[in-house]
PDB file of C-alpha atoms in Angstrom:
ATOM      1  CA  MET A 181       5.440  25.629   7.928  1.00 36.00           C
ATOM      2  CA  GLY A 182       8.044  26.600  10.513  1.00 36.00           C
ATOM      3  CA  SER A 183      11.693  25.992  11.270  1.00 37.00           C
ATOM      4  CA  GLN A 184      13.585  22.729  11.070  1.00 40.00           C
ATOM      5  CA  ASN A 185      13.385  22.326  14.857  1.00 42.00           C
ATOM      6  CA  ASN A 186       9.627  22.880  15.108  1.00 40.00           C
ATOM      7  CA  ALA A 187       7.974  19.474  14.867  1.00 43.00           C
ATOM      8  CA  GLU A 188       4.557  21.074  15.478  1.00 45.00           C
ATOM      9  CA  ALA A 189       4.685  23.178  12.310  1.00 47.00           C
ATOM     10  CA  PRO A 190       1.272  23.835  10.710  1.00 55.00           C
ATOM     11  CA  ALA A 191       0.266  22.744   7.237  1.00 71.00           C
ATOM     12  CA  GLY A 192       1.480  24.917   4.394  1.00 75.00           C
ATOM     13  CA  THR A 193       2.898  25.166   0.881  1.00 84.00           C
ATOM     14  CA  ALA A 194       6.453  25.451  -0.406  1.00 89.00           C
ATOM     15  CA  SER A 195       8.113  25.526  -3.835  1.00 91.00           C
ATOM     16  CA  PHE A 196      11.209  23.598  -4.861  1.00 94.00           C
ATOM     17  CA  ALA A 197      13.395  23.104  -7.917  1.00 93.00           C
ATOM     18  CA  ALA A 198      13.143  19.301  -7.598  1.00 95.00           C
ATOM     19  CA  ILE A 199      12.057  16.447  -5.344  1.00 97.00           C
ATOM     20  CA  LEU A 200      14.380  13.617  -4.288  1.00 98.00           C
ATOM     21  CA  PHE A 201      12.945  10.440  -2.769  1.00 99.00           C
ATOM     22  CA  ASP A 202      14.456   7.727  -0.677  1.00 98.00           C
ATOM     23  CA  MET A 203      12.868   4.358  -1.538  1.00 98.00           C
ATOM     24  CA  ASP A 204      12.668   1.882   1.368  1.00 96.00           C
ATOM     25  CA  GLY A 205      10.361   3.270   4.037  1.00 96.00           C
ATOM     26  CA  THR A 206       9.484   6.287   1.913  1.00 98.00           C
ATOM     27  CA  ILE A 207       7.889   4.808  -1.217  1.00 98.00           C
ATOM     28  CA  ILE A 208       7.601   1.144  -0.252  1.00 98.00           C
ATOM     29  CA  ASP A 209       7.646  -0.803   3.009  1.00 97.00           C
ATOM     30  CA  THR A 210      10.175  -3.574   2.479  1.00 96.00           C
ATOM     31  CA  ILE A 211      10.912  -4.387   6.119  1.00 94.00           C
ATOM     32  CA  SER A 212       9.282  -7.844   6.114  1.00 97.00           C
ATOM     33  CA  ALA A 213      10.969  -8.730   2.817  1.00 98.00           C
ATOM     34  CA  ILE A 214      14.350  -7.516   4.042  1.00 96.00           C
ATOM     35  CA  VAL A 215      14.050  -9.527   7.259  1.00 97.00           C
ATOM     36  CA  GLU A 216      13.397 -12.710   5.268  1.00 98.00           C
ATOM     37  CA  HIS A 217      16.204 -11.805   2.876  1.00 98.00           C
ATOM     38  CA  TRP A 218      18.750 -11.416   5.683  1.00 98.00           C
ATOM     39  CA  HIS A 219      17.623 -14.660   7.295  1.00 98.00           C
ATOM     40  CA  ARG A 220      18.382 -16.417   4.008  1.00 98.00           C
ATOM     41  CA  ILE A 221      21.718 -14.659   3.604  1.00 98.00           C
ATOM     42  CA  GLY A 222      22.587 -15.273   7.256  1.00 98.00           C
ATOM     43  CA  ASN A 223      22.096 -18.998   6.797  1.00 98.00           C
ATOM     44  CA  GLU A 224      24.233 -18.871   3.658  1.00 96.00           C
ATOM     45  CA  ILE A 225      27.164 -17.027   5.210  1.00 96.00           C
ATOM     46  CA  GLY A 226      26.924 -18.467   8.714  1.00 97.00           C
ATOM     47  CA  VAL A 227      25.955 -15.290  10.564  1.00 97.00           C
ATOM     48  CA  PRO A 228      22.826 -15.058  12.772  1.00 97.00           C
ATOM     49  CA  ALA A 229      20.160 -12.948  11.086  1.00 97.00           C
ATOM     50  CA  GLU A 230      19.579 -11.088  14.345  1.00 96.00           C
ATOM     51  CA  THR A 231      23.190  -9.894  14.270  1.00 96.00           C
ATOM     52  CA  ILE A 232      22.780  -8.626  10.715  1.00 97.00           C
ATOM     53  CA  LEU A 233      19.425  -6.954  11.363  1.00 95.00           C
ATOM     54  CA  GLU A 234      20.831  -4.962  14.281  1.00 91.00           C
ATOM     55  CA  THR A 235      22.769  -2.797  11.843  1.00 84.00           C
ATOM     56  CA  SER A 236      21.142  -3.237   8.433  1.00 87.00           C
ATOM     57  CA  HIS A 237      18.227  -0.763   8.277  1.00 75.00           C
ATOM     58  CA  GLY A 238      18.987   2.285   6.162  1.00 74.00           C
ATOM     59  CA  ARG A 239      22.458   0.949   5.443  1.00 87.00           C
ATOM     60  CA  ARG A 240      23.731  -0.407   2.138  1.00 96.00           C
ATOM     61  CA  SER A 241      24.074  -4.177   2.014  1.00 97.00           C
ATOM     62  CA  ILE A 242      27.752  -3.852   1.197  1.00 98.00           C
ATOM     63  CA  ASP A 243      28.318  -1.782   4.349  1.00 96.00           C
ATOM     64  CA  THR A 244      26.390  -4.295   6.458  1.00 96.00           C
ATOM     65  CA  LEU A 245      28.459  -7.128   5.016  1.00 97.00           C
ATOM     66  CA  LYS A 246      31.683  -5.260   5.763  1.00 97.00           C
ATOM     67  CA  LEU A 247      30.705  -5.518   9.423  1.00 96.00           C
ATOM     68  CA  VAL A 248      29.426  -9.099   9.594  1.00 96.00           C
ATOM     69  CA  ALA A 249      31.047 -10.938   6.672  1.00 96.00           C
ATOM     70  CA  PRO A 250      33.858  -8.933   5.040  1.00 97.00           C
ATOM     71  CA  HIS A 251      34.658 -11.712   2.568  1.00 97.00           C
ATOM     72  CA  LYS A 252      31.207 -11.180   1.007  1.00 98.00           C
ATOM     73  CA  ALA A 253      31.427  -7.396   0.901  1.00 98.00           C
ATOM     74  CA  HIS A 254      31.805  -6.922  -2.847  1.00 98.00           C
ATOM     75  CA  TRP A 255      29.351  -5.628  -5.438  1.00 98.00           C
ATOM     76  CA  GLU A 256      29.175  -8.812  -7.490  1.00 98.00           C
ATOM     77  CA  TYR A 257      27.753 -10.691  -4.514  1.00 98.00           C
ATOM     78  CA  VAL A 258      25.504  -7.841  -3.359  1.00 98.00           C
ATOM     79  CA  LYS A 259      23.933  -7.403  -6.796  1.00 98.00           C
ATOM     80  CA  GLU A 260      23.461 -11.140  -7.189  1.00 98.00           C
ATOM     81  CA  VAL A 261      21.585 -11.611  -3.914  1.00 98.00           C
ATOM     82  CA  GLU A 262      19.626  -8.356  -4.082  1.00 98.00           C
ATOM     83  CA  ALA A 263      18.425  -9.127  -7.613  1.00 97.00           C
ATOM     84  CA  LYS A 264      16.642 -12.199  -6.218  1.00 97.00           C
ATOM     85  CA  LEU A 265      14.874 -10.323  -3.445  1.00 98.00           C
ATOM     86  CA  PRO A 266      11.778  -9.057  -5.339  1.00 97.00           C
ATOM     87  CA  GLU A 267      11.059 -12.471  -6.839  1.00 96.00           C
ATOM     88  CA  LEU A 268      11.442 -14.296  -3.532  1.00 98.00           C
ATOM     89  CA  TYR A 269       9.839 -11.811  -1.177  1.00 98.00           C
ATOM     90  CA  GLY A 270       7.963  -9.290  -3.301  1.00 97.00           C
ATOM     91  CA  HIS A 271       4.656 -10.546  -1.914  1.00 97.00           C
ATOM     92  CA  LEU A 272       5.663  -9.136   1.474  1.00 98.00           C
ATOM     93  CA  VAL A 273       6.159  -5.580   0.208  1.00 98.00           C
ATOM     94  CA  GLU A 274       3.538  -2.875   0.723  1.00 98.00           C
ATOM     95  CA  GLU A 275       3.342   0.656  -0.620  1.00 98.00           C
ATOM     96  CA  ILE A 276       3.688   3.526   1.827  1.00 98.00           C
ATOM     97  CA  PRO A 277       0.281   5.274   2.075  1.00 97.00           C
ATOM     98  CA  GLY A 278      -0.003   8.043  -0.491  1.00 96.00           C
ATOM     99  CA  ALA A 279       3.266   7.201  -2.234  1.00 98.00           C
ATOM    100  CA  ARG A 280       1.905   5.981  -5.571  1.00 97.00           C
ATOM    101  CA  LYS A 281      -0.464   8.930  -5.978  1.00 95.00           C
ATOM    102  CA  PHE A 282       2.283  11.373  -5.048  1.00 95.00           C
ATOM    103  CA  LEU A 283       4.794   9.831  -7.468  1.00 96.00           C
ATOM    104  CA  GLU A 284       2.263   9.702 -10.294  1.00 95.00           C
ATOM    105  CA  THR A 285       1.397  13.366  -9.796  1.00 92.00           C
ATOM    106  CA  VAL A 286       5.069  14.343  -9.790  1.00 92.00           C
ATOM    107  CA  ALA A 287       5.761  12.314 -12.943  1.00 92.00           C
ATOM    108  CA  GLN A 288       2.670  13.518 -14.817  1.00 88.00           C
ATOM    109  CA  SER A 289       3.484  17.129 -13.998  1.00 84.00           C
ATOM    110  CA  HIS A 290       6.978  16.675 -15.476  1.00 85.00           C
ATOM    111  CA  ASN A 291       8.514  17.854 -12.232  1.00 83.00           C
ATOM    112  CA  PRO A 292      12.253  17.101 -11.909  1.00 92.00           C
ATOM    113  CA  TRP A 293      12.708  14.192  -9.535  1.00 97.00           C
ATOM    114  CA  ALA A 294      14.978  11.318  -8.617  1.00 99.00           C
ATOM    115  CA  ILE A 295      15.086   8.289  -6.359  1.00 99.00           C
ATOM    116  CA  VAL A 296      18.160   8.054  -4.130  1.00 99.00           C
ATOM    117  CA  THR A 297      18.390   4.656  -2.478  1.00 98.00           C
ATOM    118  CA  SER A 298      20.713   2.423  -0.485  1.00 96.00           C
ATOM    119  CA  ALA A 299      19.599  -0.480  -2.688  1.00 97.00           C
ATOM    120  CA  SER A 300      21.714  -1.689  -5.594  1.00 98.00           C
ATOM    121  CA  GLU A 301      20.588  -0.941  -9.152  1.00 98.00           C
ATOM    122  CA  PRO A 302      19.245  -4.470  -9.819  1.00 98.00           C
ATOM    123  CA  LEU A 303      17.103  -4.333  -6.677  1.00 98.00           C
ATOM    124  CA  ALA A 304      15.805  -0.784  -7.095  1.00 98.00           C
ATOM    125  CA  SER A 305      15.004  -1.282 -10.792  1.00 98.00           C
ATOM    126  CA  ARG A 306      13.176  -4.530 -10.083  1.00 98.00           C
ATOM    127  CA  TRP A 307      11.042  -2.929  -7.385  1.00 98.00           C
ATOM    128  CA  ILE A 308      10.077  -0.133  -9.777  1.00 98.00           C
ATOM    129  CA  SER A 309       9.263  -2.615 -12.552  1.00 98.00           C
ATOM    130  CA  GLN A 310       7.541  -5.251 -10.420  1.00 97.00           C
ATOM    131  CA  LEU A 311       5.344  -2.701  -8.632  1.00 97.00           C
ATOM    132  CA  SER A 312       4.725  -0.642 -11.802  1.00 98.00           C
ATOM    133  CA  LEU A 313       5.928   2.535 -10.127  1.00 98.00           C
ATOM    134  CA  PRO A 314       6.671   5.697 -12.127  1.00 97.00           C
ATOM    135  CA  VAL A 315      10.224   5.694 -13.476  1.00 98.00           C
ATOM    136  CA  PRO A 316      12.259   8.613 -12.091  1.00 98.00           C
ATOM    137  CA  ASP A 317      14.318  11.019 -14.163  1.00 96.00           C
ATOM    138  CA  HIS A 318      17.368   9.664 -12.375  1.00 98.00           C
ATOM    139  CA  LEU A 319      18.006   6.668 -10.132  1.00 99.00           C
ATOM    140  CA  VAL A 320      20.950   6.954  -7.739  1.00 99.00           C
ATOM    141  CA  THR A 321      21.785   3.540  -6.302  1.00 99.00           C
ATOM    142  CA  ALA A 322      24.204   2.170  -3.727  1.00 98.00           C
ATOM    143  CA  GLU A 323      27.051   1.231  -6.038  1.00 98.00           C
ATOM    144  CA  LEU A 324      27.286   4.695  -7.620  1.00 98.00           C
ATOM    145  CA  VAL A 325      28.901   6.271  -4.556  1.00 98.00           C
ATOM    146  CA  GLU A 326      31.839   5.269  -2.397  1.00 97.00           C
ATOM    147  CA  ASN A 327      30.091   5.867   0.912  1.00 97.00           C
ATOM    148  CA  GLY A 328      26.473   5.277   1.873  1.00 96.00           C
ATOM    149  CA  LYS A 329      24.148   7.396   4.000  1.00 95.00           C
ATOM    150  CA  PRO A 330      24.663   9.343   6.267  1.00 96.00           C
ATOM    151  CA  ASP A 331      27.412  10.461   3.884  1.00 98.00           C
ATOM    152  CA  PRO A 332      25.868  13.094   1.554  1.00 99.00           C
ATOM    153  CA  SER A 333      27.507  11.750  -1.630  1.00 98.00           C
ATOM    154  CA  CYS A 334      24.346  10.092  -2.941  1.00 98.00           C
ATOM    155  CA  TYR A 335      22.290  13.271  -2.706  1.00 99.00           C
ATOM    156  CA  GLU A 336      25.126  15.365  -4.089  1.00 99.00           C
ATOM    157  CA  LEU A 337      25.224  13.018  -7.096  1.00 99.00           C
ATOM    158  CA  ALA A 338      21.464  13.368  -7.604  1.00 99.00           C
ATOM    159  CA  LEU A 339      21.769  17.153  -7.548  1.00 98.00           C
ATOM    160  CA  LYS A 340      24.536  16.943 -10.147  1.00 98.00           C
ATOM    161  CA  GLN A 341      22.456  14.667 -12.382  1.00 98.00           C
ATOM    162  CA  LEU A 342      19.502  17.064 -12.176  1.00 97.00           C
ATOM    163  CA  GLY A 343      21.704  20.072 -12.937  1.00 97.00           C
ATOM    164  CA  LEU A 344      21.075  21.590  -9.512  1.00 97.00           C
ATOM    165  CA  VAL A 345      24.598  21.918  -8.110  1.00 97.00           C
ATOM    166  CA  GLY A 346      24.625  25.092  -6.024  1.00 96.00           C
ATOM    167  CA  ARG A 347      20.835  24.983  -5.630  1.00 96.00           C
ATOM    168  CA  SER A 348      20.531  22.293  -2.987  1.00 98.00           C
ATOM    169  CA  ASN A 349      18.561  24.585  -0.676  1.00 96.00           C
ATOM    170  CA  GLU A 350      15.877  24.737  -3.389  1.00 96.00           C
ATOM    171  CA  THR A 351      15.508  20.944  -3.367  1.00 97.00           C
ATOM    172  CA  VAL A 352      13.383  18.867  -1.001  1.00 97.00           C
ATOM    173  CA  VAL A 353      14.336  15.330   0.016  1.00 98.00           C
ATOM    174  CA  ILE A 354      11.694  12.935   1.344  1.00 98.00           C
ATOM    175  CA  GLU A 355      13.269  10.469   3.785  1.00 97.00           C
ATOM    176  CA  ASP A 356      12.341   8.132   6.636  1.00 96.00           C
ATOM    177  CA  SER A 357      15.627   7.171   8.305  1.00 94.00           C
ATOM    178  CA  PRO A 358      17.821   9.359  10.512  1.00 95.00           C
ATOM    179  CA  ALA A 359      20.857   8.409   8.394  1.00 95.00           C
ATOM    180  CA  GLY A 360      19.079   9.542   5.237  1.00 96.00           C
ATOM    181  CA  ILE A 361      17.909  12.772   6.834  1.00 98.00           C
ATOM    182  CA  ILE A 362      21.436  13.561   7.992  1.00 98.00           C
ATOM    183  CA  ALA A 363      22.797  12.811   4.500  1.00 98.00           C
ATOM    184  CA  ALA A 364      20.275  15.095   2.816  1.00 99.00           C
ATOM    185  CA  LYS A 365      20.855  17.936   5.276  1.00 99.00           C
ATOM    186  CA  ALA A 366      24.622  17.581   4.827  1.00 99.00           C
ATOM    187  CA  ALA A 367      24.071  17.963   1.074  1.00 99.00           C
ATOM    188  CA  GLY A 368      22.292  21.248   1.789  1.00 99.00           C
ATOM    189  CA  CYS A 369      18.757  20.096   0.956  1.00 99.00           C
ATOM    190  CA  LYS A 370      15.480  20.728   2.730  1.00 97.00           C
ATOM    191  CA  VAL A 371      14.078  17.531   4.245  1.00 96.00           C
ATOM    192  CA  LEU A 372      10.553  16.251   4.751  1.00 95.00           C
ATOM    193  CA  ALA A 373      10.781  13.276   7.108  1.00 95.00           C
ATOM    194  CA  LEU A 374       8.169  10.521   7.325  1.00 96.00           C
ATOM    195  CA  LEU A 375       7.247   8.608  10.474  1.00 95.00           C
ATOM    196  CA  THR A 376       7.014   5.280   8.680  1.00 95.00           C
ATOM    197  CA  THR A 377       9.938   3.353  10.174  1.00 94.00           C
ATOM    198  CA  HIS A 378      11.236   5.383  13.116  1.00 94.00           C
ATOM    199  CA  SER A 379       9.755   7.177  16.105  1.00 93.00           C
ATOM    200  CA  GLU A 380       9.125  10.911  16.122  1.00 94.00           C
ATOM    201  CA  LYS A 381      11.914  11.279  18.696  1.00 95.00           C
ATOM    202  CA  GLN A 382      14.419   9.450  16.468  1.00 96.00           C
ATOM    203  CA  VAL A 383      13.392  11.418  13.388  1.00 96.00           C
ATOM    204  CA  SER A 384      13.379  14.782  15.179  1.00 95.00           C
ATOM    205  CA  ALA A 385      16.906  14.175  16.467  1.00 97.00           C
ATOM    206  CA  ALA A 386      18.167  14.201  12.858  1.00 98.00           C
ATOM    207  CA  LYS A 387      16.729  17.731  12.461  1.00 97.00           C
ATOM    208  CA  PRO A 388      14.540  17.541   9.331  1.00 96.00           C
ATOM    209  CA  ASP A 389      12.702  20.669   8.221  1.00 93.00           C
ATOM    210  CA  TRP A 390       9.270  19.064   8.378  1.00 92.00           C
ATOM    211  CA  ILE A 391       7.775  15.825   9.690  1.00 92.00           C
ATOM    212  CA  ALA A 392       4.717  14.020   8.280  1.00 93.00           C
ATOM    213  CA  ARG A 393       3.090  10.686   9.034  1.00 92.00           C
ATOM    214  CA  ASP A 394       3.406   9.455   5.434  1.00 94.00           C
ATOM    215  CA  LEU A 395       2.845  10.685   1.887  1.00 95.00           C
ATOM    216  CA  SER A 396      -0.943  10.615   2.214  1.00 93.00           C
ATOM    217  CA  SER A 397      -0.572  13.901   4.113  1.00 90.00           C
ATOM    218  CA  VAL A 398       1.586  15.534   1.439  1.00 92.00           C
ATOM    219  CA  GLY A 399       0.656  16.562  -2.093  1.00 88.00           C
ATOM    220  CA  THR A 400       2.014  18.361  -5.126  1.00 87.00           C
ATOM    221  CA  HIS A 401       0.598  20.077  -8.173  1.00 75.00           C
ATOM    222  CA  ALA A 402       1.614  21.906 -11.338  1.00 63.00           C
ATOM    223  CA  ARG A 403       4.842  23.841 -11.387  1.00 68.00           C
ATOM    224  CA  ASP A 404       4.820  27.509 -10.444  1.00 64.00           C
ATOM    225  CA  ASN A 405       7.464  29.707 -12.084  1.00 74.00           C
ATOM    226  CA  GLY A 406       9.585  26.671 -12.870  1.00 73.00           C
ATOM    227  CA  LYS A 407       9.384  25.165  -9.397  1.00 85.00           C
ATOM    228  CA  VAL A 408       7.575  22.195  -7.878  1.00 85.00           C
ATOM    229  CA  VAL A 409       4.754  23.201  -5.551  1.00 87.00           C
ATOM    230  CA  VAL A 410       4.431  20.885  -2.545  1.00 90.00           C
ATOM    231  CA  ASN A 411       1.461  21.022  -0.182  1.00 86.00           C
ATOM    232  CA  PHE A 412       2.026  19.887   3.383  1.00 79.00           C
ATOM    233  CA  GLN A 413      -1.510  18.905   4.251  1.00 64.00           C
ATOM    234  CA  THR A 414      -0.877  17.404   7.689  1.00 55.00           C
ATOM    235  CA  VAL A 415       2.567  18.183   9.008  1.00 59.00           C
ATOM    236  CA  LEU A 416       3.448  17.380  12.616  1.00 59.00           C
TER     237      LEU A 416
END
């Protein structure tokens, strides 16, 4: 495997107490849907979509709105507009290669896992339902923490929910955005970064432990001595 600064680490195997997943860019590709969503919201609030999109990726909607339309930066509005997103733009969403198989294997093996996302609960739950994805043991959403990524609060909450406080270094987080990687590392977790939304240079700068193209190059199987065994089949 190699150190967190070695992006040319060979394939290998590692064991963890649990797996934590980001959602957008890690499990599903929602970029096209999000772009359309922000165009609609931009028209509604009188802010150019291009201005919104400059700062929105990997950031909670409420934090984006604090920058471009503070009067709309409250959870009632965020949940209302995000709840409509899957119905309006779900046809634009694609699964990240290997994600469904990986999630199904994790769920079927009864491995402890959670999804930790910058989406609100209505949006994240609807994506899971609409796409028939495995339901995680815990779902940590945007409104459950005061500060979004790169603040580590969301991952710290997931560790607490899984009963793994003090064992963060035994937990692997799968992320795609530099902000998410930084959040997970700040929480003390190991990080497997995917090159699904950012360049290798951008991802490497956040100092993940491993880098993979997507989840088709990563696998998992039955637990070994109470831990989740993860195979890094093609790690950069």
